[in-house]
mmCIF file of C-alpha atoms and ligand atoms in Angstrom:
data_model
loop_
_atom_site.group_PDB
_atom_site.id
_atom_site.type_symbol
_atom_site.label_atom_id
_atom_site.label_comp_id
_atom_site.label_asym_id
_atom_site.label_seq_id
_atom_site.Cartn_x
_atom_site.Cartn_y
_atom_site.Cartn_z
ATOM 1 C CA UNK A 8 -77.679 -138.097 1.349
ATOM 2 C CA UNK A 9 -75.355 -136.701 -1.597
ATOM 3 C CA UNK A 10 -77.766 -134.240 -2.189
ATOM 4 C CA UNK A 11 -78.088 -132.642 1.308
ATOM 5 C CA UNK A 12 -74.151 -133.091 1.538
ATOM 6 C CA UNK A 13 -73.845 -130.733 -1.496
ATOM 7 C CA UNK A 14 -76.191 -128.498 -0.306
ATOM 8 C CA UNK A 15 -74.148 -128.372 3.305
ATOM 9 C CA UNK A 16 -71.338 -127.794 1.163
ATOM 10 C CA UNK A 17 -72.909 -124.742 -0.569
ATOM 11 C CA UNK A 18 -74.701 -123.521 2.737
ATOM 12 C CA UNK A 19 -71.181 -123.463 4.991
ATOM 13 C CA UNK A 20 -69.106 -122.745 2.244
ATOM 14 C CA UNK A 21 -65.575 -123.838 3.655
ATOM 15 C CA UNK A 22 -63.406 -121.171 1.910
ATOM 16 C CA UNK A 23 -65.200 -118.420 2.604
ATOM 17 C CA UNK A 24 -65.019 -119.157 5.841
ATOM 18 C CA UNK A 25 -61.382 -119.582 5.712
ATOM 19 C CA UNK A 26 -61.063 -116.254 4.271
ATOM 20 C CA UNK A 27 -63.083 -114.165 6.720
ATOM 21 C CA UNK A 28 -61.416 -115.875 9.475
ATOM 22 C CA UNK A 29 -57.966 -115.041 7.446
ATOM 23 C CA UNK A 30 -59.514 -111.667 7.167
ATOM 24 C CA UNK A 31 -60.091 -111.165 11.240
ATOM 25 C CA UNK A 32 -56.735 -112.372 11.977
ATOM 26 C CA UNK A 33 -55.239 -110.029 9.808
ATOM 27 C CA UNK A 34 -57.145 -107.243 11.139
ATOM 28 C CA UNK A 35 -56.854 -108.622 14.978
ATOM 29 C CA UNK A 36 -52.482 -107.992 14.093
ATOM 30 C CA UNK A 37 -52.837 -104.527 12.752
ATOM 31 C CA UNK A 38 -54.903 -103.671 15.743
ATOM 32 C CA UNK A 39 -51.685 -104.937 18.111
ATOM 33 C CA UNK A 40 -49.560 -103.119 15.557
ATOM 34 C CA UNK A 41 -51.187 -99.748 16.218
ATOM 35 C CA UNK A 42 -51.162 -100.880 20.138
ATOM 36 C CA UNK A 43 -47.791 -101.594 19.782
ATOM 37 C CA UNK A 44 -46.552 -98.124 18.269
ATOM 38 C CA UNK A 45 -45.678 -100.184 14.697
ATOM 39 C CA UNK A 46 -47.261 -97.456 12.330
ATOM 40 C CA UNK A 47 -46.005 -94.447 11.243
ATOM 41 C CA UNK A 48 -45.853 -91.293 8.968
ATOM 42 C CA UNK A 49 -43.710 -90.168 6.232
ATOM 43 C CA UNK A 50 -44.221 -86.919 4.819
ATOM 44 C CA UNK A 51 -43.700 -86.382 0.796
ATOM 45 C CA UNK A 52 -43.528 -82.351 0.090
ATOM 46 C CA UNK A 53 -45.527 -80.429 -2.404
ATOM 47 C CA UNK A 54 -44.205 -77.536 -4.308
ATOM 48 C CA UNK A 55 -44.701 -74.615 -5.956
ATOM 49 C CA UNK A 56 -42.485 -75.615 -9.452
ATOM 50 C CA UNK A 57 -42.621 -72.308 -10.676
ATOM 51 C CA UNK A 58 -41.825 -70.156 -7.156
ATOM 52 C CA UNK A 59 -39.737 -72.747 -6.859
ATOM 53 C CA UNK A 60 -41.124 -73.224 -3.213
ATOM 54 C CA UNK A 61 -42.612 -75.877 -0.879
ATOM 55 C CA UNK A 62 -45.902 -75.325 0.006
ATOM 56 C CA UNK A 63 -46.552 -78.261 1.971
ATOM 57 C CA UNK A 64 -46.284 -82.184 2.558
ATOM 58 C CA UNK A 65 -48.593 -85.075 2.644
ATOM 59 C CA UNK A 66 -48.577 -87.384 5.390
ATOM 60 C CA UNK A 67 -48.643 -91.315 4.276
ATOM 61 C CA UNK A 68 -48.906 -93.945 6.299
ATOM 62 C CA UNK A 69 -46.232 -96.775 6.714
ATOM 63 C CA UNK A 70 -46.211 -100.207 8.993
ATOM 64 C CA UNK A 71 -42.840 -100.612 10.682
ATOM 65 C CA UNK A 72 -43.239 -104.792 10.873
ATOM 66 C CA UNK A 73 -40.386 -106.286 13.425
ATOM 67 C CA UNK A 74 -39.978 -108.943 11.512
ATOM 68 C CA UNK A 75 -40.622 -107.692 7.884
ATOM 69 C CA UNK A 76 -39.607 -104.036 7.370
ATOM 70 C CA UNK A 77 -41.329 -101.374 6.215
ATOM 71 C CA UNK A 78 -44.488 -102.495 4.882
ATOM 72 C CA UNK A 79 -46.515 -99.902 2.469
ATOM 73 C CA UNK A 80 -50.374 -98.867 2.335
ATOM 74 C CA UNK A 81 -51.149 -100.695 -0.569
ATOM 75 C CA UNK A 82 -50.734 -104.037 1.493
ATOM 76 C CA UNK A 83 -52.523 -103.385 4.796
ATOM 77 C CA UNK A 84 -55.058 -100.788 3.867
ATOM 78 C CA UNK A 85 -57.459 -102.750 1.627
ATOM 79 C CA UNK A 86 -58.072 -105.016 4.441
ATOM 80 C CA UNK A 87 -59.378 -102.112 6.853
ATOM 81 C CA UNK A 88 -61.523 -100.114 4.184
ATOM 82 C CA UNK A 89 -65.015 -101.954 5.115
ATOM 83 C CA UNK A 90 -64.365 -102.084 8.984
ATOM 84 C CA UNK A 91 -64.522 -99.787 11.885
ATOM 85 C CA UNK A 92 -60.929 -100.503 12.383
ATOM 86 C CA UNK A 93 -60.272 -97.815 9.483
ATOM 87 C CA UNK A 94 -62.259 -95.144 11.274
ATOM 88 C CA UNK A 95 -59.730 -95.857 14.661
ATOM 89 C CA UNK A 96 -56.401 -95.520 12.338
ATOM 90 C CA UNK A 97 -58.076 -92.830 10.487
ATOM 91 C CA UNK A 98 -57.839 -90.984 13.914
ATOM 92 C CA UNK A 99 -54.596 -92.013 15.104
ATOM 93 C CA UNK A 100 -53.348 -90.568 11.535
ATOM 94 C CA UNK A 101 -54.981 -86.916 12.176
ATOM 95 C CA UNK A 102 -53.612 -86.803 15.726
ATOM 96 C CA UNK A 103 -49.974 -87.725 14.629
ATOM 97 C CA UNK A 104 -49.958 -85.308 12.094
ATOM 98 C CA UNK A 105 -51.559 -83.069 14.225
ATOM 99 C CA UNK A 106 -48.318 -83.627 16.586
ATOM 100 C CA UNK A 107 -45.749 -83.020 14.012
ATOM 101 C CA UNK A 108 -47.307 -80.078 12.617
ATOM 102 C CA UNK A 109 -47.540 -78.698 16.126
ATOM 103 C CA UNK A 110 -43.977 -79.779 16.360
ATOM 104 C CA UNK A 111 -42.622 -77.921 13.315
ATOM 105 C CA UNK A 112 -44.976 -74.874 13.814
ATOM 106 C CA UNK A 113 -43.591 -74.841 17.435
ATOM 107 C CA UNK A 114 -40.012 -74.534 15.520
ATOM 108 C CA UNK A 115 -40.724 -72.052 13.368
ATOM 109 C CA UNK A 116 -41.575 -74.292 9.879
ATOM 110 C CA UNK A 117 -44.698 -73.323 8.848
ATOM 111 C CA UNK A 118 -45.745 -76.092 6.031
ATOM 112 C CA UNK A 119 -49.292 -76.866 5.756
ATOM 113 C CA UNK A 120 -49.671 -80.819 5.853
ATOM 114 C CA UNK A 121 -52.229 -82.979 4.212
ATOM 115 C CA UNK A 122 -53.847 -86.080 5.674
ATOM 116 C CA UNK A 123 -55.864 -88.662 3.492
ATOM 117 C CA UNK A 124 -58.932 -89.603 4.607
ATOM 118 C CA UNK A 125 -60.515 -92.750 4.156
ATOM 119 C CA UNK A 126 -64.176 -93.213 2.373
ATOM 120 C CA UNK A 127 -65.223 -95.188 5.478
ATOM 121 C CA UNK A 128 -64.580 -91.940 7.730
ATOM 122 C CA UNK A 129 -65.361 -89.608 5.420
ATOM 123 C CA UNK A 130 -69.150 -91.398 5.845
ATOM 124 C CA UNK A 131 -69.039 -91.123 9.984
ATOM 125 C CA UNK A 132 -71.867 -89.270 10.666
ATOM 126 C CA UNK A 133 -70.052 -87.202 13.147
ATOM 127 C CA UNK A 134 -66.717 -87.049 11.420
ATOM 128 C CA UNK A 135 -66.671 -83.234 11.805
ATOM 129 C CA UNK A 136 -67.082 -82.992 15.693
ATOM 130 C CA UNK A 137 -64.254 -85.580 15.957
ATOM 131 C CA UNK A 138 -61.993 -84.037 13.656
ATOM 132 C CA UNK A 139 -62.734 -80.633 15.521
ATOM 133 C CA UNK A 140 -62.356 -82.594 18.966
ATOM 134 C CA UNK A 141 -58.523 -84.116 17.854
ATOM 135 C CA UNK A 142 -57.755 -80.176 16.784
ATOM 136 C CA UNK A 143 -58.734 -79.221 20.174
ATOM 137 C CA UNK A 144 -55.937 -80.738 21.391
ATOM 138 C CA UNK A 145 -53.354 -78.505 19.512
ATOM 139 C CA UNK A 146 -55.310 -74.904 20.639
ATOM 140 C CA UNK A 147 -52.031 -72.924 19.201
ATOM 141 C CA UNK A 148 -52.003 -74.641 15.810
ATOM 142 C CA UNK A 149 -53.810 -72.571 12.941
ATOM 143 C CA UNK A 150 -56.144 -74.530 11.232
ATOM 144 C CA UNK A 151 -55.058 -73.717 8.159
ATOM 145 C CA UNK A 152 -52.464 -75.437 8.013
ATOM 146 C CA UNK A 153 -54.354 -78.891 7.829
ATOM 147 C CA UNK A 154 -55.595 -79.931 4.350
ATOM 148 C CA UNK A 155 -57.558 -83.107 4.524
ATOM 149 C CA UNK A 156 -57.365 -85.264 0.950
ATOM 150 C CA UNK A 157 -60.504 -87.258 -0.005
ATOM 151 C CA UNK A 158 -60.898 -89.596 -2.906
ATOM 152 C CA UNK A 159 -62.923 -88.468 -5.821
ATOM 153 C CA UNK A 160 -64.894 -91.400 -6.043
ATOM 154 C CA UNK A 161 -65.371 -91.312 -1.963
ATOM 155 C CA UNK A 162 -66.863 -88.277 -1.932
ATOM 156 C CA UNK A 163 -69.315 -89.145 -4.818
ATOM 157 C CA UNK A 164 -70.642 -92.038 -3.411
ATOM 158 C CA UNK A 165 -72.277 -89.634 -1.167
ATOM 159 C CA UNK A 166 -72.236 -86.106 -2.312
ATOM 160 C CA UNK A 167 -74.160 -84.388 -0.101
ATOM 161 C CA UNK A 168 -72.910 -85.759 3.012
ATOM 162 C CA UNK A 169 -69.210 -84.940 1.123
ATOM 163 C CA UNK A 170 -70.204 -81.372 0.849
ATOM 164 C CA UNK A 171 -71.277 -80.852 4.130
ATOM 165 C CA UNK A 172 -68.338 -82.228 5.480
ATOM 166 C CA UNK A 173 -66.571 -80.031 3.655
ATOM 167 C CA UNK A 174 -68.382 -77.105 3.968
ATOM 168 C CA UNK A 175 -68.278 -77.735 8.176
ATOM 169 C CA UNK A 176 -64.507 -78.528 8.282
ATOM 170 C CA UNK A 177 -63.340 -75.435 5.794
ATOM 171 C CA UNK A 178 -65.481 -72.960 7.825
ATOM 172 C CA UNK A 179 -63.163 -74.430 10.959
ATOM 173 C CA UNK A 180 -60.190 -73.304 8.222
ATOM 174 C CA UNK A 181 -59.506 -76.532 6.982
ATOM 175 C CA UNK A 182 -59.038 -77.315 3.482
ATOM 176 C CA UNK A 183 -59.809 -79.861 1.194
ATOM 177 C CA UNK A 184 -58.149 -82.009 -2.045
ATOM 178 C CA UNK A 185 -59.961 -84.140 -4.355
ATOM 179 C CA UNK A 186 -57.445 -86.974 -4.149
ATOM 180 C CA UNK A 187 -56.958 -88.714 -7.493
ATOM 181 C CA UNK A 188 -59.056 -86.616 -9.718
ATOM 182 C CA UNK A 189 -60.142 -88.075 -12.761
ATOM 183 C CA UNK A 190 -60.663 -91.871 -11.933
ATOM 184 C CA UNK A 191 -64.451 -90.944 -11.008
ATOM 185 C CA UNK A 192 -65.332 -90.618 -14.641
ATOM 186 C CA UNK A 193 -68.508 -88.928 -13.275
ATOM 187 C CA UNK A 194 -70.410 -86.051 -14.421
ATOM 188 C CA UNK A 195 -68.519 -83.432 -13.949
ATOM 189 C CA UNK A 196 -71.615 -81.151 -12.868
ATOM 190 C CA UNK A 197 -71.356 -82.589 -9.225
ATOM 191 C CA UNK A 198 -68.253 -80.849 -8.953
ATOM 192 C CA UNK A 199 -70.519 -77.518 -8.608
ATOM 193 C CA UNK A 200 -71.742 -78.875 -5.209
ATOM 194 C CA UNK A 201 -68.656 -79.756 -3.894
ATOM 195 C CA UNK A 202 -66.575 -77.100 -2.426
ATOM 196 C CA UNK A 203 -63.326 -78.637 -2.482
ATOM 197 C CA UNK A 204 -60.015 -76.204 -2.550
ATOM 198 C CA UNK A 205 -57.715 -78.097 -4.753
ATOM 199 C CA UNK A 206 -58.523 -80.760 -7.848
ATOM 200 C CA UNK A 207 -55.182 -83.006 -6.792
ATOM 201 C CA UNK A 208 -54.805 -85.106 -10.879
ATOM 202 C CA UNK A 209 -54.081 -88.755 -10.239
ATOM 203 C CA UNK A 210 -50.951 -89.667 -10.552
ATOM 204 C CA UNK A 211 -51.490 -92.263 -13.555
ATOM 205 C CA UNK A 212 -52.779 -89.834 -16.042
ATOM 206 C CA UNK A 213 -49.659 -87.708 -14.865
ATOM 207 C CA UNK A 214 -46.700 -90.452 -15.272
ATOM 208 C CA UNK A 215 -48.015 -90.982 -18.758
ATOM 209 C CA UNK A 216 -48.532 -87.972 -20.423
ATOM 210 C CA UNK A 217 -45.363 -86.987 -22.187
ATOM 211 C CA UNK A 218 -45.592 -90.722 -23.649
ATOM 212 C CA UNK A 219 -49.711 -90.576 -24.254
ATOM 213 C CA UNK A 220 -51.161 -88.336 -25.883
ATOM 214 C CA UNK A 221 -54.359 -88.981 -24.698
ATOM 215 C CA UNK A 222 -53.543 -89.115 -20.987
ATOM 216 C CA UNK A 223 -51.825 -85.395 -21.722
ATOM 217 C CA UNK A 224 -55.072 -84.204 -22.548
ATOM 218 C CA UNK A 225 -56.853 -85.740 -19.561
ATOM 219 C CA UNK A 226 -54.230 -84.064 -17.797
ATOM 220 C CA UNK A 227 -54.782 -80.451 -19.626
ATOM 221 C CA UNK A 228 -58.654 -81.462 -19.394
ATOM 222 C CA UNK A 229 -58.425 -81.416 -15.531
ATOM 223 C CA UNK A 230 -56.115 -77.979 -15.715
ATOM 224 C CA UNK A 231 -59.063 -75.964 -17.305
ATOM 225 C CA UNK A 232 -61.848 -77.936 -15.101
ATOM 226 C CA UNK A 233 -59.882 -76.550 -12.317
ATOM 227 C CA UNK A 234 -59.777 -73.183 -14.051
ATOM 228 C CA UNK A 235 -63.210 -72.807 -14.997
ATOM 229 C CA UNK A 236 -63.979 -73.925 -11.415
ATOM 230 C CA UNK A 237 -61.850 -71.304 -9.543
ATOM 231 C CA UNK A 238 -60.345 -74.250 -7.745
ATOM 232 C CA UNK A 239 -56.333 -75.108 -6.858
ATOM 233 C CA UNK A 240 -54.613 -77.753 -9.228
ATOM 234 C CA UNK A 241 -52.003 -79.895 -8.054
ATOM 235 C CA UNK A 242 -50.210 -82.792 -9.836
ATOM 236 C CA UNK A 243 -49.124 -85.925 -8.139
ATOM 237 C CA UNK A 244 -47.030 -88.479 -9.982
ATOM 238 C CA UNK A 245 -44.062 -85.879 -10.772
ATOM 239 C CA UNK A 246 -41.651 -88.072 -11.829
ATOM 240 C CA UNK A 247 -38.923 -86.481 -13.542
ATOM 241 C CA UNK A 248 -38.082 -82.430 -14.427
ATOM 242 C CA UNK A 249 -39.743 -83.263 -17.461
ATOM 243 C CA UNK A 250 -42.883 -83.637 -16.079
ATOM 244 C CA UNK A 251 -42.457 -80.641 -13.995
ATOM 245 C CA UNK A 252 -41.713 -78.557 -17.234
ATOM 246 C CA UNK A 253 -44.697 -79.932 -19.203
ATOM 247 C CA UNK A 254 -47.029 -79.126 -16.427
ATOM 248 C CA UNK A 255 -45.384 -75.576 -16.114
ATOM 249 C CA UNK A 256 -46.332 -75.053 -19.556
ATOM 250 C CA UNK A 257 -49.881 -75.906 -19.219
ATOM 251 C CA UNK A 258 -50.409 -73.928 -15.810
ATOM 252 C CA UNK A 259 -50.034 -76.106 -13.633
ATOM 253 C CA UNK A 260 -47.646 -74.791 -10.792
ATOM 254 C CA UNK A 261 -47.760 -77.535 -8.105
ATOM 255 C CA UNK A 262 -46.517 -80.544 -7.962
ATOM 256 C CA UNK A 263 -45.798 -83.715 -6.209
ATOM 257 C CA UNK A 264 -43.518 -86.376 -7.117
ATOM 258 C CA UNK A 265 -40.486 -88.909 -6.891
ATOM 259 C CA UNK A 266 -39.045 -86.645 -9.178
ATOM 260 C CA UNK A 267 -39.367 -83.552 -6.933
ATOM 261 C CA UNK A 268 -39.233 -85.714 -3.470
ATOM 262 C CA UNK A 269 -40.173 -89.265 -2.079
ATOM 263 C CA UNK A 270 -41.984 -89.940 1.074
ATOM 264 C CA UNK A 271 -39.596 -89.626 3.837
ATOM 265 C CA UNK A 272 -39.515 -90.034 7.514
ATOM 266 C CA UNK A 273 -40.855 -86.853 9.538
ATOM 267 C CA UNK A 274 -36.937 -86.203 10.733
ATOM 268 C CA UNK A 275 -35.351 -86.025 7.688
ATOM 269 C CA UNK A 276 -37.723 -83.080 6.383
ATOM 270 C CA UNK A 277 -36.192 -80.595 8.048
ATOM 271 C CA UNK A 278 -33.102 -81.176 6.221
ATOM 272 C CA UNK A 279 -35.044 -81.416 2.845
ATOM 273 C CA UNK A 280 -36.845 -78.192 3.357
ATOM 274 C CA UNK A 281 -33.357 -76.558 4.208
ATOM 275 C CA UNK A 282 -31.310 -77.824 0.978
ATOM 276 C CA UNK A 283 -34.153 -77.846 -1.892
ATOM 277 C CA UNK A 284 -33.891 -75.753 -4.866
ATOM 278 C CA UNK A 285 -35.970 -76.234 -7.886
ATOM 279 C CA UNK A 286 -34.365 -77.174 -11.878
ATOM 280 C CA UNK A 287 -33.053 -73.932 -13.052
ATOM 281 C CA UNK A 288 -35.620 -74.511 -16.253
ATOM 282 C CA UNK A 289 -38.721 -74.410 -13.991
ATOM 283 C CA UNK A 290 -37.740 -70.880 -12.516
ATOM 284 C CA UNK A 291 -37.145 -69.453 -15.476
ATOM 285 C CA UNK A 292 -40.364 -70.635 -16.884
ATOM 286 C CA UNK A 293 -42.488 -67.931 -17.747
ATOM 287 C CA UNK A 294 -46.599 -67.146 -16.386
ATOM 288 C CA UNK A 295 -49.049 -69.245 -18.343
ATOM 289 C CA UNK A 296 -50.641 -67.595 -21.012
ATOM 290 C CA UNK A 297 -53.755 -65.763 -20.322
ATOM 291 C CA UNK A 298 -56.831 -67.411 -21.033
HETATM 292 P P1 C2E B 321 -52.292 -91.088 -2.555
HETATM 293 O O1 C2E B 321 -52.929 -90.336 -1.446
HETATM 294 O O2 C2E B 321 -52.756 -90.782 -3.928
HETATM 295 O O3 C2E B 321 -50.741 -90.854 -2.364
HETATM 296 C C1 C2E B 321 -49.806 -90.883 -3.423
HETATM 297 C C2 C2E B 321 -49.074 -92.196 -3.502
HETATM 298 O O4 C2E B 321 -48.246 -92.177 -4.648
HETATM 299 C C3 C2E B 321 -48.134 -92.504 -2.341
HETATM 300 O O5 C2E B 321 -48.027 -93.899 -2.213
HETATM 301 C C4 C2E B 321 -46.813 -91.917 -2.856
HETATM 302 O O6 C2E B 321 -45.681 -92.482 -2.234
HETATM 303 C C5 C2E B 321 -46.896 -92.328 -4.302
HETATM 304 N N1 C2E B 321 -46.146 -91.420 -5.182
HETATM 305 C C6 C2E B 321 -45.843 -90.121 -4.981
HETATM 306 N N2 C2E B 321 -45.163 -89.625 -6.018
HETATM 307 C C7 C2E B 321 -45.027 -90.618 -6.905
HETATM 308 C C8 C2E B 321 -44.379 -90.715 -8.191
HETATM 309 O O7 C2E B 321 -43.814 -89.753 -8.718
HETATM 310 N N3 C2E B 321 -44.458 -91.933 -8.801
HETATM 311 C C9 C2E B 321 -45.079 -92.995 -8.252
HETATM 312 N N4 C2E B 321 -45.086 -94.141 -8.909
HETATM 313 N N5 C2E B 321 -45.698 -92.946 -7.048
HETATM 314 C C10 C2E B 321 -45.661 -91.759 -6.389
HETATM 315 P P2 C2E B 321 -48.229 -94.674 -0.851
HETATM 316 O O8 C2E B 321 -47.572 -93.941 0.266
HETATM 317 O O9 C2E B 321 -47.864 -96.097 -1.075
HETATM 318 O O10 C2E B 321 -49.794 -94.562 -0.599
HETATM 319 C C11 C2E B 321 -50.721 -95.154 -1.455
HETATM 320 C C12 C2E B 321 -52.124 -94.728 -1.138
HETATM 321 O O11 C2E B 321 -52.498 -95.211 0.176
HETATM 322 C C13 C2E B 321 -52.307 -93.223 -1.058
HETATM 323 O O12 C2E B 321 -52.492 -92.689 -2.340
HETATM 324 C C14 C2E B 321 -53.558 -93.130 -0.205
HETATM 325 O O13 C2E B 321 -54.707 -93.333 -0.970
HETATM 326 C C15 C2E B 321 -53.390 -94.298 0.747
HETATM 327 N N6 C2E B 321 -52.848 -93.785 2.018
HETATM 328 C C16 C2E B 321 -51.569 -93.568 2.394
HETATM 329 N N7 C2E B 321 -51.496 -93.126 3.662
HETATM 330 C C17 C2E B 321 -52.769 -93.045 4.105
HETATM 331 C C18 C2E B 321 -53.372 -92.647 5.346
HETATM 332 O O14 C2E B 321 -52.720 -92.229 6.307
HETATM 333 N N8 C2E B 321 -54.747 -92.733 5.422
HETATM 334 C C19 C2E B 321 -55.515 -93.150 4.378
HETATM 335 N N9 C2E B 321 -56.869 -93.199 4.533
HETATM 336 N N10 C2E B 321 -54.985 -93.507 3.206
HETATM 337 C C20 C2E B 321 -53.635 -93.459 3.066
HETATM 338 MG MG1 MG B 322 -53.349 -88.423 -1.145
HETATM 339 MG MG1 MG B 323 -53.547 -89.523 -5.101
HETATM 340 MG MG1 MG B 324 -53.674 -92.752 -5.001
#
C-alpha cells in the first residue's frame, strides 16, 4: 500500500498541478484585462545621435492593473509566451499601434513605429495574411512606416519560416529589426538568409561597454557585422551621453535609450518630439572614418 501511495504521489504530482492551475488563472485575468481595456502602449523614440533627429519609436506594452499600477512586460509576458493567448495580444498590439500611427500620420507626424513580435506569432503559419489583414484597416497609412522587431533567437529557431516572413511582410513595405542581437551566439552565416533591415544590439552588451572591455568589442563586433552585411545598426540600452558619444565614434548613429528617452505614454510624445534636441557633443561629432 506505501508503495502504490508513492507511486500516486509521483503519477498526480500535487504541485504541478497547483502550478498549471496557478498558471490558467493567471492567464484566465490577463484575458479579462485585455477585455477590460487594462493594457496599453508606451512609445520610447529612436534617434538619429548624429542628425540629431528622431527617426522613430517603439511601441511597449504596459498593464494598467486597478488595483496595482502599472505593471511592466517582464511580469505578465513570460506567462503568455507558450499559449495562444500571446498570438491574440500579439494582434491587439499591431492594431493599436496601427491606430496611433494612423493618428499621428493623420496630424502630420510622420515617425515610423516599431512593434515587437512575439516568437509564438512569429511561428503562425499565416502570420503574414493577418498582419496584412490588421493593415487593411488603415488603407491611408504607408506601410513603411511599420517596423516589426523580432528576437534573434526567435527567428533562429526557425530560419526559414523567419525569412519568409520577412521576405512576405517587407515586399508589403514593412521592415524588420533583429531585436537583441547578439544573445543568439549562433553562427553568424544564417544571418545571410535572413533579410532583416536593421541588427538592433541588445541592450546589455550596450550598458556595459564603457566599463567592459570585452562587451565594447561585442558591441564594435556587431557594428562591422552590420557593415559587412549592408544592414541598419541601432543601439538600445543608451543610457547616458556617454554612451551616445562612444557609439558615435564607432559608427553607430542610432540609438535608443533612458539616456536619450524612456517609454512614455502615446500623449506625451507629441510634446517630446516638439522640445528634443540632441548633446551639443553628438552634433558636432564628425562622419565615421571610412572603412
Ligand atoms: P525590448 O524589445 O528589447 O525593449 C527594450 C526594453 O528595454 C524595454 O523594456 C525598455 O523600456 C527598456 N529600455 C530601453 N532603454 C533602456 C535603457 O537605457 N536602460 C535600461 N535598463 N532599459 C532600457 P520593457 O518595456 O520593460 O520591455 C521588456 C521586453 O518586453 C521588451 O524588450 C520586449 O521583448 C518585450 N515587450 C514589450 N512590449 C512588447 C509587446 O508589445 N509585444 C511583445 N511580443 N513583446 C513586448
Ligand atoms: Mg524591441
Ligand atoms: Mg531589445
Ligand atoms: Mg529585450
Amino acid at each position: 500500500a506505501k508503495q502504490s501511495g508513492g507511486n500516486r504521489y509521483f503519477m498526480f504530482d500535487p504541485f504541478k498541478d497547483q502550478v498549471a492551475r496557478a498558471e490558467r488563472t493567471a492567464l484566465d485575468r490577463l484575458q479579462q484585462a485585455l477585455t477590460a481595456g487594462e493594457f496599453e502602449l508606451h512609445y520610447q523614440p529612436k534617434v538619429d545621435m548624429r542628425a540629431g533627429r528622431v527617426i522613430g519609436a517603439e511601441a511597449l506594452i504596459r498593464w494598467r492593473h486597478p488595483e496595482r499600477g502599472l505593471i511592466m512586460p517582464g511580469e505578465f509576458l513570460p506567462l503568455t509566451e507558450d499559449t495562444d493567448f500571446s498570438v491574440t495580444l500579439g494582434e491587439w498590439v499591431i492594431h493599436r499601434a496601427l491606430s496611433q500611427l494612423d493618428a499621428w500620420y493623420r496630424a502630420g507626424i510622420e515617425l515610423c513605429i516599431s512593434v515587437n513580435i512575439s516568437p509564438r506569432h512569429l511561428q503562425q503559419p499565416d502570420f503574414t495574411q493577418g498582419l496584412a489583414a490588421l493593415l487593411s484597416a488603415f488603407p491611408e497609412l504607408p506601410s513603411r512606416l511599420l517596423e516589426l522587431e523580432i528576437l534573434e533567437t526567435a527567428a533562429l529557431h526557425d530560419t526559414a519560416h523567419a525569412a519568409e516572413v520577412i521576405s512576405a511582410c517587407r515586399r508589403m513595405g514593412i521592415s524588420f529589426a533583429l531585436d537583441d542581437f547578439g544573445t543568439g551566439y549562433s553562427s553568424l552565416l544564417y544571418l545571410k538568409h535572413l533579410p532583416a533591415d536593421t541588427l538592433k544590439i541588445d541592450q546589455s552588451f550596450v550598458r556595459a561597454m564603457l566599463d567592459d572591455s570585452e562587451h565594447m568589442a561585442i558591441v564594435k563586433g556587431v557594428i562591422g557585422l552590420a557593415e559587412a552585411f549592408n544592414r541598419k545598426v541601432i543601439a538600445e540600452g543608451v543610457e547616458s551621453v556617454a554612451h551616445g558619444s562612444a557609439l558615435l565614434e564607432l559608427g553607430c548613429a542610432l540609438g535608443q535609450g533612458y539616456g536619450i528617452a524612456r517609454p512614455m505614454p502615446a500623449a506625451d510624445l507629441a510634446h517630446w518630439l516638439a522640445t528634443w534636441r540632441a548633446p551639443e557633443n553628438w552634433q558636432q561629432t564628425k562622419e565615421p572614418p571610412p572603412h
